[in-house]
mmCIF file of C-alpha atoms in Angstrom:
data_model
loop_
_atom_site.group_PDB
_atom_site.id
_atom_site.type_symbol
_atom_site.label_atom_id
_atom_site.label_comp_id
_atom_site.label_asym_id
_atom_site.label_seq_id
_atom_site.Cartn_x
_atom_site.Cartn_y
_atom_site.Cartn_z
ATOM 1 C CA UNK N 1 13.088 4.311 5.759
ATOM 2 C CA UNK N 2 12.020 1.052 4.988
ATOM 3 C CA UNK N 3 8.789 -0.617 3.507
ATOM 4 C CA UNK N 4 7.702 -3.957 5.149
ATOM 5 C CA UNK N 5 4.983 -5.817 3.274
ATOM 6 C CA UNK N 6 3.465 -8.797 4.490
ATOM 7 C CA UNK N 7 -0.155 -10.396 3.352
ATOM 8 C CA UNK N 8 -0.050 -11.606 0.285
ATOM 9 C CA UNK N 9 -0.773 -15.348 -0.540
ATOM 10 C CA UNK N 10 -3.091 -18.093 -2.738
ATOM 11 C CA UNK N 11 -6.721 -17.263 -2.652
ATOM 12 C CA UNK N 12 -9.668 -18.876 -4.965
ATOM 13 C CA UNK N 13 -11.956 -16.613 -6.247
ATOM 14 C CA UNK N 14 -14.348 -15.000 -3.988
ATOM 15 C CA UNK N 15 -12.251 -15.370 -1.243
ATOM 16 C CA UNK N 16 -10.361 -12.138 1.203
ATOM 17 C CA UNK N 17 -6.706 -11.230 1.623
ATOM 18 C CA UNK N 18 -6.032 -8.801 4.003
ATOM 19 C CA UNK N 19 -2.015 -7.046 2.985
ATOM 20 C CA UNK N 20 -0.410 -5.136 5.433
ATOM 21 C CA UNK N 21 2.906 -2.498 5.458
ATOM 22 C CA UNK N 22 5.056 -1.549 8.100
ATOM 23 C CA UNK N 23 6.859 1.827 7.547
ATOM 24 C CA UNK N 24 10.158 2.040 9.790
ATOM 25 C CA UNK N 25 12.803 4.644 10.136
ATOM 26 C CA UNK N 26 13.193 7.804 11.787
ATOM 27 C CA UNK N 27 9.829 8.778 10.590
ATOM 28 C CA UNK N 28 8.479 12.345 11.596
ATOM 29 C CA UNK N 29 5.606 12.306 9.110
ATOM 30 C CA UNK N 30 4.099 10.713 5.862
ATOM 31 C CA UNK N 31 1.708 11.972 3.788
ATOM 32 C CA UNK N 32 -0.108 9.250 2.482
ATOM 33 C CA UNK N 33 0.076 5.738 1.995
ATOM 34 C CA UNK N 34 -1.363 3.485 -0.462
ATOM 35 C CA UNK N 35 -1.232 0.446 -3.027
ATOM 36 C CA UNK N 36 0.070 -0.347 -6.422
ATOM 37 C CA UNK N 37 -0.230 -3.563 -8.200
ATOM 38 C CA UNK N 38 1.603 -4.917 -11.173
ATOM 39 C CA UNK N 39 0.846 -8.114 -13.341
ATOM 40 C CA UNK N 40 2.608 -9.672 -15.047
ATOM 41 C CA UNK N 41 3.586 -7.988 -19.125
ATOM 42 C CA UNK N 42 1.813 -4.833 -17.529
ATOM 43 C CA UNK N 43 2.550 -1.470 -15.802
ATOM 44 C CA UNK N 44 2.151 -0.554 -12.015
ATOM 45 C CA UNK N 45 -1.284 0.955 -11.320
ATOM 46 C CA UNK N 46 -2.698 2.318 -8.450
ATOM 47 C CA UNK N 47 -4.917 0.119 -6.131
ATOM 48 C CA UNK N 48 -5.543 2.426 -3.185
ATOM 49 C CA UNK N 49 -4.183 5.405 -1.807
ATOM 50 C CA UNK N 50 -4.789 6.547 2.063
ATOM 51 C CA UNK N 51 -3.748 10.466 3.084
ATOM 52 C CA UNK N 52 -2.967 11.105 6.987
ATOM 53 C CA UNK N 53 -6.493 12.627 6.911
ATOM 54 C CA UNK N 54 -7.827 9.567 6.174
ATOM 55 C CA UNK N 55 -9.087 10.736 2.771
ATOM 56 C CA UNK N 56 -9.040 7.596 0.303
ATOM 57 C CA UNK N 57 -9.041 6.952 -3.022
ATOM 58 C CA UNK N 58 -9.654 3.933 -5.262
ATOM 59 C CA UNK N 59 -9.114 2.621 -8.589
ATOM 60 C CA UNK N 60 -12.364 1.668 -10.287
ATOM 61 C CA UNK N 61 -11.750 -1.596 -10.763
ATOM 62 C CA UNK N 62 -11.624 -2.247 -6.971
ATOM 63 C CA UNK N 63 -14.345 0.234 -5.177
ATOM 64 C CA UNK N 64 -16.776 -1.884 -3.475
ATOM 65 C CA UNK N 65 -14.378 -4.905 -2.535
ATOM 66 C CA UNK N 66 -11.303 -3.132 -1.454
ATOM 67 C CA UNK N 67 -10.946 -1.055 1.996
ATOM 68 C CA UNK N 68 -7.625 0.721 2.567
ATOM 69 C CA UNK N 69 -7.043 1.886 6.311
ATOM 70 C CA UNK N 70 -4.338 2.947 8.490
ATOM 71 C CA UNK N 71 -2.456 3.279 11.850
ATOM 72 C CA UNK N 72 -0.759 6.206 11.783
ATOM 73 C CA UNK N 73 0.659 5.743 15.435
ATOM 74 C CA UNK N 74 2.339 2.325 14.179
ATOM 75 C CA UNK N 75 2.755 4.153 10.215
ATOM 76 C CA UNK N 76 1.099 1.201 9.047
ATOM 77 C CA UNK N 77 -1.345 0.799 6.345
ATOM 78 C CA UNK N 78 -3.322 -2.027 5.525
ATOM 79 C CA UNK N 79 -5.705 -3.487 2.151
ATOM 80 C CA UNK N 80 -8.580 -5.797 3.020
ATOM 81 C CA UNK N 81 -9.597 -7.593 -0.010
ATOM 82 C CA UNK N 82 -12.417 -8.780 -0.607
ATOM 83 C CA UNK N 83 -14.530 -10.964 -3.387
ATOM 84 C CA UNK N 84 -11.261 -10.980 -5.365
ATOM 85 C CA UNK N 85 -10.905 -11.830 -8.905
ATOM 86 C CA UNK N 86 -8.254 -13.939 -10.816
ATOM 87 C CA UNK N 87 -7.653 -10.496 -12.339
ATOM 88 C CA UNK N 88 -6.768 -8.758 -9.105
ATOM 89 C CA UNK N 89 -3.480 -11.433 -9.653
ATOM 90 C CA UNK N 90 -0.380 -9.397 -9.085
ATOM 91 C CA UNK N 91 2.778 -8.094 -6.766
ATOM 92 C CA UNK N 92 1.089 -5.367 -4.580
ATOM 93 C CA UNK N 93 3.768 -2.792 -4.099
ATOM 94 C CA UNK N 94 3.240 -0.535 -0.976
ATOM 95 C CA UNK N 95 4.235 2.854 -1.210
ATOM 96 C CA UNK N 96 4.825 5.671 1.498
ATOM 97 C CA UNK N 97 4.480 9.451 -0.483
ATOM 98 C CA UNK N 98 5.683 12.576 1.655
ATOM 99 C CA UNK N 99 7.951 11.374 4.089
ATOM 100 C CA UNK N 100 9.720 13.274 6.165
ATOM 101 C CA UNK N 101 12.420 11.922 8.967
ATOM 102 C CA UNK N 102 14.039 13.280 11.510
ATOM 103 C CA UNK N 103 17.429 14.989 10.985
ATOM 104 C CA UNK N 104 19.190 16.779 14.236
ATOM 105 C CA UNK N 105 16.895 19.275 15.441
ATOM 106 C CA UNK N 106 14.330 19.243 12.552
ATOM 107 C CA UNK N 107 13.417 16.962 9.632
ATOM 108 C CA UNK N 108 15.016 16.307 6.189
ATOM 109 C CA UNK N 109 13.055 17.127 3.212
ATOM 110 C CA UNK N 110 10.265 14.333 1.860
ATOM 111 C CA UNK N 111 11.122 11.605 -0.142
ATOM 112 C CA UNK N 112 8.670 8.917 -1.625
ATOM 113 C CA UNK N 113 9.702 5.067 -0.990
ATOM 114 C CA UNK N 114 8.213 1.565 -2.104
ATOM 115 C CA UNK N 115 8.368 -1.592 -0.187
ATOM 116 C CA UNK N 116 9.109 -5.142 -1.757
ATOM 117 C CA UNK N 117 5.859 -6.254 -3.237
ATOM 118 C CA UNK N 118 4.163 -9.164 -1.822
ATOM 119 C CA UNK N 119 2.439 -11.708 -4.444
ATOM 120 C CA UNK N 120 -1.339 -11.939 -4.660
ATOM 121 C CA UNK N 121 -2.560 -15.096 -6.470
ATOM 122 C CA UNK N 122 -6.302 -15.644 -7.036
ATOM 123 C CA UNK N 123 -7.209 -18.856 -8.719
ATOM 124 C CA UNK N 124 -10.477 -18.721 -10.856
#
């Protein structure tokens, strides 16, 4: 299974980014999908997290500007990003949770895997 990022860029403040990720593989299922970000000096934190429901969930410091949403059919997920912040400067790590693939006749158990990060830049 891989993780294909794409999105980021250089943004001035106030302005919209809109990341997408591309999960490919033998893919069965996935449980959710989401967002992590990581500046620099600092630990990975959660951004957004997306279940195949559709249920969402959002770190504080984004609700408001933020949308997560999904194509399951294409096991893509996607952040929209809006009004962003020199502090919302980071590598936005995608992340798949629950993933089951196909193995012969049924599926191997799930695994959890991360894409490549793709750099967000917002200039104040």
């Amino acid at each position: 299974v891989q993780l294909q990022a794409s999105g980021g860029g250089l943004v001035q403040a106030g302005g919209s980014l809109r990341l997408s990720c591309a999960a490919s593989g033998s893919i069965f299922s996935i449980n959710a999908m989401g967002w992590y970000r990581q500046a620099p000096g600092k630990q990975r934190d959660l951004v957004a997290t997306i279940t195949s429901g559709g249920a969402t969930n959002y770190a504080d410091s984004v609700k408001g500007r933020f949308t997560i949403s999904k194509d399951n059919a294409k096991n893509t997920v996607y952040l929209q990003m809006n009004s962003l912040k020199p502090e919302d400067t980071a590598v936005y790590y995608c992340y798949a949770e629950g993933v089951r693939t196909y193995y012969g006749s049924g599926y191997r158990p799930p695994n959890d895997y991360w894409g490549q990060g793709t750099q967000v830049t917002v200039s104040s």
